[in-house]
Amino acid sequence: MARRYWNINLEEMMEAGIHFGHGTRKWNPRMAPYISAKHKGIHITNLTRTARFLSEACDLVFDAASRGKQFLIVGTKNKAANLVARAAIKARCHYVNKKWLGGMLTNWSTTETRLHKFRDLRTEQKTGRLNRLPKRDAAILKRQLSRLQTYLGGIKYMTRVPDIVIIVDQQEEYTALRECITLGIPTICLIDTNCDPHLADISIPANDDAIASIRLILNKFVFAICEGRSSYIRNP
């Protein structure tokens, strides 16, 4: 896999607050190699190492996108949800940004059944068939549709398990990460100083609580994926 230049700027990363970790009492000792200092009771991550892993992750997603692979971006906490949806839509990826339903990947047949139901209800709504049903029946189906839209709206076009999963906040999305590990799906994970850097295939030490930090990293992935897709279109 060739290395490329992704314009990862340390000053830009500092401005986004990527280097700020959790309090020194709330940390995982396995993160010690990625921490450069302590400041006013919080750990400071080593941005040089963050830049290196982010660059490696961008190389990976570019290479995968250039071969037509499918991505899933997961980030369900409030600060990340909108950023995840916008990034995924821009890069034409699948996403989960509300709640990870247990077994979403490991029990794919059940997820597939829910997706078929979701698509059928959307079709019935678009054609006006729901409005022709008795009010009580229509109300029940509309509630089902609303719930499915909330939890499965970001994966409504997903027809198989993804090739690569990008996870924002290892602690928050631990169930999703474990499912990927079980299935052998490569993972890229943003990890703060309270996380285990050995779980994901590529762990990127970064502030997973700051909106600016999450946005900057997702933007790098979006650019790399879009560049890879352009390469795939030119050379299918």
Short mmCIF file of C-alpha atoms in Angstrom, two decimals:
data_model
loop_
_atom_site.label_atom_id
_atom_site.label_comp_id
_atom_site.label_asym_id
_atom_site.label_seq_id
_atom_site.Cartn_x
_atom_site.Cartn_y
_atom_site.Cartn_z
CA MET A 1 0.00 0.00 0.00
CA ALA A 2 1.62 3.26 -1.15
CA ARG A 3 1.95 6.16 1.28
CA ARG A 4 0.40 9.46 0.25
CA TYR A 5 0.36 13.03 1.50
CA TRP A 6 -2.85 13.98 3.31
CA ASN A 7 -1.98 17.52 4.45
CA ILE A 8 -2.06 16.60 8.15
CA ASN A 9 -0.89 19.74 9.91
CA LEU A 10 0.19 19.65 13.57
CA GLU A 11 -0.77 23.30 14.13
CA GLU A 12 -4.23 22.65 12.73
CA MET A 13 -4.55 19.63 15.01
CA MET A 14 -3.59 21.71 18.04
CA GLU A 15 -6.17 24.36 17.16
CA ALA A 16 -8.81 21.61 17.00
CA GLY A 17 -7.78 20.41 20.47
CA ILE A 18 -6.93 16.92 19.28
CA HIS A 19 -4.10 16.71 21.84
CA PHE A 20 -6.32 17.10 24.94
CA GLY A 21 -6.95 13.81 26.70
CA HIS A 22 -8.91 12.87 29.81
CA GLY A 23 -7.97 13.63 33.39
CA THR A 24 -4.85 11.90 34.68
CA ARG A 25 -6.96 9.80 37.08
CA LYS A 26 -9.13 8.52 34.24
CA TRP A 27 -6.73 6.83 31.87
CA ASN A 28 -5.70 3.45 30.50
CA PRO A 29 -2.02 2.63 31.23
CA ARG A 30 -1.78 1.02 27.78
CA MET A 31 -2.05 4.56 26.37
CA ALA A 32 1.26 5.56 27.98
CA PRO A 33 3.26 5.37 24.69
CA TYR A 34 0.84 7.85 23.09
CA ILE A 35 0.91 10.43 25.91
CA SER A 36 3.58 13.14 25.82
CA ALA A 37 2.81 15.20 28.93
CA LYS A 38 0.45 16.16 31.73
CA HIS A 39 -1.03 19.65 31.99
CA LYS A 40 -3.35 20.93 34.73
CA GLY A 41 -4.53 17.44 35.59
CA ILE A 42 -5.12 16.16 32.06
CA HIS A 43 -3.02 14.04 29.73
CA ILE A 44 -1.68 15.48 26.49
CA THR A 45 -1.42 13.09 23.56
CA ASN A 46 1.60 13.01 21.27
CA LEU A 47 0.38 14.71 18.08
CA THR A 48 3.29 13.39 16.03
CA ARG A 49 2.10 9.84 16.67
CA THR A 50 -1.52 10.86 16.08
CA ALA A 51 -0.54 12.34 12.70
CA ARG A 52 1.31 9.16 11.76
CA PHE A 53 -1.63 6.87 12.56
CA LEU A 54 -4.10 9.23 10.90
CA SER A 55 -1.97 9.20 7.76
CA GLU A 56 -1.86 5.38 7.82
CA ALA A 57 -5.63 5.27 8.23
CA CYS A 58 -6.12 7.64 5.29
CA ASP A 59 -3.87 5.43 3.15
CA LEU A 60 -5.96 2.41 4.14
CA VAL A 61 -9.34 3.98 3.31
CA PHE A 62 -8.01 5.44 0.05
CA ASP A 63 -6.74 2.03 -1.01
CA ALA A 64 -10.02 0.35 0.00
CA ALA A 65 -12.16 2.99 -1.74
CA SER A 66 -10.06 2.68 -4.90
CA ARG A 67 -11.04 -1.01 -4.96
CA GLY A 68 -14.75 -0.32 -4.49
CA LYS A 69 -14.94 -1.35 -0.84
CA GLN A 70 -17.82 -0.31 1.44
CA PHE A 71 -17.46 1.71 4.66
CA LEU A 72 -19.52 2.09 7.81
CA ILE A 73 -18.97 5.07 10.12
CA VAL A 74 -20.19 4.70 13.71
CA GLY A 75 -20.60 7.52 16.23
CA THR A 76 -23.71 7.71 18.38
CA LYS A 77 -22.95 10.23 21.12
CA ASN A 78 -24.56 13.66 20.77
CA LYS A 79 -21.38 15.56 19.91
CA ALA A 80 -20.51 13.15 17.09
CA ALA A 81 -23.92 12.22 15.65
CA ASN A 82 -24.42 15.09 13.20
CA LEU A 83 -20.76 15.10 12.17
CA VAL A 84 -20.90 11.37 11.43
CA ALA A 85 -24.05 11.73 9.30
CA ARG A 86 -22.65 14.66 7.29
CA ALA A 87 -19.28 12.95 6.72
CA ALA A 88 -20.88 9.66 5.68
CA ILE A 89 -23.32 11.30 3.27
CA LYS A 90 -20.54 13.35 1.70
CA ALA A 91 -18.32 10.28 1.24
CA ARG A 92 -21.25 8.01 0.23
CA CYS A 93 -20.72 5.71 3.21
CA HIS A 94 -23.15 3.91 5.49
CA TYR A 95 -23.46 5.22 9.04
CA VAL A 96 -24.97 4.63 12.47
CA ASN A 97 -25.34 7.78 14.57
CA LYS A 98 -28.24 7.18 16.96
CA LYS A 99 -27.94 3.84 18.71
CA TRP A 100 -26.03 0.68 17.94
CA LEU A 101 -28.51 -2.19 18.00
CA GLY A 102 -26.78 -5.26 19.44
CA GLY A 103 -26.09 -7.85 16.75
CA MET A 104 -26.37 -5.33 13.94
CA LEU A 105 -23.43 -7.02 12.20
CA THR A 106 -22.98 -10.35 13.96
CA ASN A 107 -26.68 -11.16 13.47
CA TRP A 108 -26.82 -9.77 9.94
CA SER A 109 -29.81 -11.88 8.85
CA THR A 110 -32.01 -10.13 11.45
CA THR A 111 -30.68 -6.71 10.42
CA GLU A 112 -31.38 -7.60 6.78
CA THR A 113 -34.99 -8.52 7.65
CA ARG A 114 -35.43 -5.16 9.41
CA LEU A 115 -33.97 -3.36 6.41
CA HIS A 116 -36.40 -5.10 4.05
CA LYS A 117 -39.28 -4.07 6.33
CA PHE A 118 -37.94 -0.52 6.42
CA ARG A 119 -37.71 -0.31 2.64
CA ASP A 120 -41.21 -1.74 2.20
CA LEU A 121 -42.69 0.82 4.62
CA ARG A 122 -40.86 3.67 2.88
CA THR A 123 -42.27 2.52 -0.46
CA GLU A 124 -45.79 2.31 0.99
CA GLN A 125 -45.43 5.82 2.41
CA LYS A 126 -44.14 7.26 -0.88
CA THR A 127 -46.95 5.66 -2.90
CA GLY A 128 -49.56 6.91 -0.42
CA ARG A 129 -50.69 3.41 0.52
CA LEU A 130 -50.26 4.09 4.25
CA ASN A 131 -52.74 6.95 4.06
CA ARG A 132 -55.37 4.64 2.56
CA LEU A 133 -55.25 2.29 5.55
CA PRO A 134 -57.52 2.62 8.61
CA LYS A 135 -56.17 5.38 10.89
CA ARG A 136 -55.14 3.01 13.67
CA ASP A 137 -53.23 0.66 11.33
CA ALA A 138 -51.60 3.60 9.56
CA ALA A 139 -50.50 5.13 12.89
CA ILE A 140 -48.88 1.84 14.00
CA LEU A 141 -46.98 1.47 10.72
CA LYS A 142 -45.89 5.12 10.75
CA ARG A 143 -44.48 4.68 14.26
CA GLN A 144 -42.59 1.59 13.05
CA LEU A 145 -41.26 3.55 10.08
CA SER A 146 -40.14 6.43 12.30
CA ARG A 147 -38.29 4.06 14.64
CA LEU A 148 -36.62 2.23 11.74
CA GLN A 149 -35.61 5.55 10.20
CA THR A 150 -34.01 6.62 13.47
CA TYR A 151 -31.91 3.50 13.95
CA LEU A 152 -31.43 2.14 10.43
CA GLY A 153 -31.72 5.25 8.28
CA GLY A 154 -27.97 5.48 7.81
CA ILE A 155 -27.65 1.88 6.58
CA LYS A 156 -30.84 1.64 4.49
CA TYR A 157 -28.82 0.93 1.32
CA MET A 158 -26.41 -1.54 2.96
CA THR A 159 -26.80 -5.00 1.40
CA ARG A 160 -23.97 -6.80 3.24
CA VAL A 161 -21.61 -6.29 6.15
CA PRO A 162 -19.11 -3.48 5.47
CA ASP A 163 -15.48 -3.96 4.47
CA ILE A 164 -14.10 -1.35 6.89
CA VAL A 165 -15.67 0.27 9.97
CA ILE A 166 -14.61 3.70 11.26
CA ILE A 167 -15.50 4.24 14.92
CA VAL A 168 -15.68 7.55 16.80
CA ASP A 169 -15.06 6.89 20.52
CA GLN A 170 -14.02 3.36 21.41
CA GLN A 171 -15.66 3.44 24.84
CA GLU A 172 -19.04 4.58 23.54
CA GLU A 173 -19.08 2.12 20.62
CA TYR A 174 -17.50 -0.86 22.35
CA THR A 175 -20.28 -3.25 21.29
CA ALA A 176 -19.82 -2.27 17.63
CA LEU A 177 -16.06 -2.74 17.94
CA ARG A 178 -16.45 -6.21 19.48
CA GLU A 179 -18.79 -7.26 16.66
CA CYS A 180 -16.22 -6.14 14.09
CA ILE A 181 -13.48 -8.06 15.89
CA THR A 182 -15.70 -11.18 15.98
CA LEU A 183 -16.32 -10.97 12.23
CA GLY A 184 -12.76 -9.97 11.33
CA ILE A 185 -13.83 -6.62 9.85
CA PRO A 186 -10.91 -4.11 9.81
CA THR A 187 -11.52 -1.18 12.15
CA ILE A 188 -10.20 2.36 12.48
CA CYS A 189 -10.93 3.86 15.88
CA LEU A 190 -10.55 7.25 17.53
CA ILE A 191 -9.18 6.56 21.00
CA ASP A 192 -8.88 8.95 23.93
CA THR A 193 -6.50 8.44 26.84
CA ASN A 194 -9.00 6.17 28.64
CA CYS A 195 -9.08 3.59 25.81
CA ASP A 196 -7.24 0.40 24.87
CA PRO A 197 -5.07 1.06 21.79
CA HIS A 198 -4.69 -2.66 21.02
CA LEU A 199 -8.29 -3.46 20.04
CA ALA A 200 -8.70 -1.74 16.66
CA ASP A 201 -6.59 -2.41 13.56
CA ILE A 202 -5.61 1.27 13.46
CA SER A 203 -6.08 3.33 16.63
CA ILE A 204 -5.80 7.11 16.34
CA PRO A 205 -5.02 8.82 19.67
CA ALA A 206 -7.24 11.91 19.72
CA ASN A 207 -9.73 13.95 21.70
CA ASP A 208 -13.00 12.14 21.05
CA ASP A 209 -15.09 14.68 23.00
CA ALA A 210 -14.34 17.92 21.12
CA ILE A 211 -16.47 18.64 18.05
CA ALA A 212 -13.56 20.35 16.26
CA SER A 213 -11.33 17.32 16.84
CA ILE A 214 -13.90 14.82 15.55
CA ARG A 215 -14.71 17.04 12.56
CA LEU A 216 -11.08 17.43 11.50
CA ILE A 217 -10.38 13.69 11.58
CA LEU A 218 -13.61 12.78 9.79
CA ASN A 219 -12.87 15.38 7.12
CA LYS A 220 -9.52 13.71 6.44
CA PHE A 221 -11.29 10.37 6.00
CA VAL A 222 -13.94 11.90 3.73
CA PHE A 223 -11.26 13.39 1.50
CA ALA A 224 -9.28 10.12 1.34
CA ILE A 225 -12.40 8.05 0.57
CA CYS A 226 -13.59 10.48 -2.12
CA GLU A 227 -10.13 10.48 -3.72
CA GLY A 228 -10.10 6.69 -3.65
CA ARG A 229 -13.56 6.48 -5.20
CA SER A 230 -12.46 8.86 -7.99
CA SER A 231 -9.53 6.55 -8.68
CA TYR A 232 -11.91 3.55 -8.77
CA ILE A 233 -14.22 5.31 -11.27
CA ARG A 234 -11.27 6.14 -13.54
CA ASN A 235 -9.77 2.65 -13.29
CA PRO A 236 -12.56 0.17 -12.47
#
